[in-house]
Short mmCIF file of C-alpha atoms in Angstrom, two decimals:
data_model
loop_
_atom_site.label_atom_id
_atom_site.label_comp_id
_atom_site.label_asym_id
_atom_site.label_seq_id
_atom_site.Cartn_x
_atom_site.Cartn_y
_atom_site.Cartn_z
CA MET A 16 0.41 0.04 -0.36
CA SER A 17 1.90 3.30 -0.49
CA PRO A 18 1.71 6.01 1.81
CA LEU A 19 -0.06 8.21 -0.54
CA TYR A 20 -3.51 5.83 -0.50
CA ALA A 21 -3.00 5.90 3.51
CA LEU A 22 -2.64 10.14 3.94
CA PHE A 23 -6.68 9.52 2.34
CA TYR A 24 -7.85 6.99 2.92
CA PRO A 25 -7.34 6.29 6.64
CA ARG A 26 -8.12 2.89 8.09
CA ARG A 27 -11.56 2.64 9.41
CA SER A 28 -11.58 1.15 13.60
CA GLN A 29 -13.49 -2.01 13.40
CA GLY A 30 -16.75 -1.77 15.36
CA PHE A 31 -20.02 0.93 16.06
CA THR A 32 -19.57 4.78 16.92
CA LEU A 33 -21.69 5.20 20.19
CA ILE A 34 -24.00 7.20 17.51
CA GLU A 35 -24.51 4.93 16.08
CA LEU A 36 -25.41 2.20 18.60
CA LEU A 37 -27.86 4.66 20.54
CA VAL A 38 -29.83 5.42 17.13
CA THR A 39 -30.59 1.10 16.50
CA ILE A 40 -31.68 1.05 20.25
CA GLY A 41 -34.26 4.34 19.79
CA VAL A 42 -35.37 2.26 16.49
CA ALA A 43 -35.32 -0.86 18.38
CA ALA A 44 -37.58 1.08 21.53
CA ILE A 45 -40.04 2.36 18.92
CA LEU A 46 -40.79 -0.81 16.80
CA GLY A 47 -40.86 -2.61 20.66
CA GLY A 48 -44.11 0.34 21.68
CA LEU A 49 -45.75 -0.84 18.75
CA ALA A 50 -45.49 -4.39 18.81
CA ALA A 51 -46.59 -3.93 22.19
CA PRO A 52 -50.79 -4.07 22.05
CA SER A 53 -50.45 -6.51 19.35
CA ILE A 54 -48.36 -9.22 21.53
CA ARG A 55 -51.17 -9.03 24.18
CA GLU A 56 -54.01 -9.25 22.00
CA PHE A 57 -52.23 -12.39 20.42
CA ILE A 58 -51.54 -13.88 24.32
CA ALA A 59 -55.17 -13.34 25.35
CA ASN A 60 -56.37 -15.18 22.11
CA GLN A 61 -54.33 -18.12 22.63
CA ARG A 62 -55.67 -18.05 26.20
CA ILE A 63 -59.15 -18.11 24.94
CA ARG A 64 -58.40 -20.94 22.68
CA SER A 65 -56.68 -23.02 25.03
CA ALA A 66 -58.87 -22.79 27.78
CA SER A 67 -62.08 -23.42 24.64
CA SER A 68 -60.21 -26.35 24.08
CA ASP A 69 -58.90 -27.49 27.41
CA LEU A 70 -63.06 -27.17 27.87
CA ILE A 71 -64.55 -28.81 24.85
CA THR A 72 -61.76 -32.04 25.53
CA HIS A 73 -63.47 -32.55 29.25
CA ILE A 74 -66.94 -32.66 28.24
CA THR A 75 -65.87 -35.03 25.32
CA PHE A 76 -64.60 -37.09 28.44
CA ALA A 77 -67.82 -37.03 30.20
CA ARG A 78 -69.57 -37.56 27.78
CA SER A 79 -67.72 -40.64 26.70
CA GLU A 80 -67.60 -42.11 30.70
CA ALA A 81 -70.50 -42.07 30.67
CA ILE A 82 -71.43 -43.97 27.71
CA LYS A 83 -68.53 -46.68 28.35
CA GLN A 84 -69.50 -46.86 32.62
CA ASN A 85 -73.19 -46.92 32.05
CA THR A 86 -73.72 -44.32 34.54
CA SER A 87 -74.74 -40.98 35.44
CA ILE A 88 -72.14 -38.69 34.64
CA THR A 89 -71.53 -35.13 36.21
CA MET A 90 -69.32 -32.04 35.24
CA ALA A 91 -69.86 -29.30 37.89
CA SER A 92 -68.48 -25.92 38.30
CA VAL A 93 -65.50 -25.87 41.64
CA SER A 94 -67.42 -22.79 42.97
CA GLY A 95 -70.95 -24.34 42.43
CA THR A 96 -71.69 -20.88 40.66
CA THR A 97 -72.32 -20.37 36.79
CA ALA A 98 -68.46 -18.87 36.50
CA TRP A 99 -66.15 -21.85 35.59
CA GLN A 100 -63.01 -20.04 35.61
CA ASN A 101 -62.23 -21.71 39.13
CA GLY A 102 -62.03 -25.16 37.28
CA TRP A 103 -64.43 -28.15 37.49
CA THR A 104 -64.62 -31.59 38.44
CA ILE A 105 -65.71 -34.47 35.93
CA ALA A 106 -67.38 -37.31 39.01
CA ASP A 107 -69.54 -40.44 38.89
CA ASP A 108 -71.16 -41.64 41.58
CA ASP A 109 -67.48 -43.39 43.11
CA GLY A 110 -66.20 -40.06 43.26
CA ASN A 111 -64.33 -37.64 40.64
CA LEU A 112 -62.79 -38.67 37.46
CA LYS A 113 -60.85 -35.43 36.79
CA THR A 114 -60.26 -31.76 38.04
CA GLN A 115 -59.59 -28.77 35.80
CA ASN A 116 -56.99 -26.27 37.52
CA PRO A 117 -58.76 -22.62 37.61
CA TYR A 118 -57.83 -19.94 35.01
CA THR A 119 -56.38 -16.87 35.18
CA LEU A 120 -57.25 -13.87 33.59
CA LEU A 121 -60.17 -15.70 32.58
CA THR A 122 -63.86 -15.39 32.73
CA ILE A 123 -66.44 -18.85 32.42
CA THR A 124 -69.81 -18.43 32.53
CA ALA A 125 -72.12 -20.97 31.43
CA THR A 126 -75.99 -21.29 31.40
CA ALA A 127 -75.83 -23.87 34.22
CA THR A 128 -73.94 -25.13 37.44
CA ASN A 129 -72.64 -28.34 35.95
CA VAL A 130 -73.47 -30.75 33.01
CA GLY A 131 -74.83 -34.08 33.00
CA TYR A 132 -74.95 -36.81 31.30
CA ASN A 133 -76.96 -39.90 31.25
CA ARG A 134 -76.35 -43.47 30.64
CA SER A 135 -76.54 -43.02 26.64
CA GLY A 136 -74.36 -40.35 26.48
CA ARG A 137 -76.44 -37.54 25.72
CA SER A 138 -77.33 -34.24 28.26
CA ALA A 139 -79.32 -34.52 31.09
CA SER A 140 -79.20 -31.04 32.09
CA GLY A 141 -80.13 -29.71 28.34
CA GLN A 142 -78.61 -27.12 26.04
CA VAL A 143 -75.80 -25.41 27.60
CA LYS A 144 -74.08 -22.66 26.52
CA PHE A 145 -70.02 -21.81 27.94
CA GLU A 146 -68.83 -18.51 26.87
CA VAL A 147 -64.72 -18.04 27.52
CA ALA A 148 -63.72 -14.38 27.43
CA ASP A 149 -60.51 -12.25 28.12
CA SER A 150 -61.26 -11.03 31.74
CA THR A 151 -58.66 -7.88 31.40
CA PRO A 152 -60.06 -4.78 31.22
CA ASN A 153 -60.51 -2.62 27.61
CA SER A 154 -59.49 -6.09 26.30
CA ARG A 155 -60.88 -6.32 21.97
CA VAL A 156 -60.35 -10.12 21.79
CA GLN A 157 -63.38 -11.47 20.89
CA PRO A 158 -65.32 -14.21 23.09
CA ARG A 159 -65.78 -18.09 22.17
CA CYS A 160 -68.60 -19.72 22.28
CA ILE A 161 -69.35 -23.33 23.34
CA THR A 162 -72.85 -25.00 23.67
CA VAL A 163 -73.84 -28.16 24.14
CA SER A 164 -76.19 -30.35 22.58
CA LEU A 165 -79.13 -32.29 23.73
CA THR A 166 -77.21 -34.74 22.30
CA GLY A 167 -73.74 -33.31 24.53
CA GLN A 168 -72.08 -33.13 21.50
CA PRO A 169 -69.87 -29.66 22.50
CA VAL A 170 -70.34 -27.04 19.52
CA ALA A 171 -67.18 -23.90 19.71
CA LYS A 172 -67.86 -20.89 17.50
CA THR A 173 -65.88 -17.35 17.76
CA GLY A 174 -68.06 -14.73 19.12
CA SER A 175 -70.32 -14.10 22.24
CA CYS A 176 -73.33 -17.02 22.95
#
């Protein structure tokens, strides 16, 4: 390399300047602030889907156990009210078969305190509707509605009941 080249084109140091680093961190902070509400809604939506899936799985389990054991099975709210977010139990005449733990940041309301199945797997409680919704203030996430028909089959749909 000629000495004249080194005079006009000095060797650059490796790495970033402090200004470049601060600008990059500032841009990342702005993008993170814009993405936070979307991530919050995504997490709330996944929480609702998970709880709805658990509810449908347990309803189906209760119905299949009634048919398999040829006896009555009851799925009841732990709180004894129509608020199911505190969990539920599935029981036969001999005792509990399954228990669901409480859900946080969700509201699960039903039109009945329990769902009963007779030995043929039909609903002994009539038609029961469950609404699974986000309980955080100012939430824009759509709830899910789960309907247990007279045949005992659960059906889920997006939206209020």
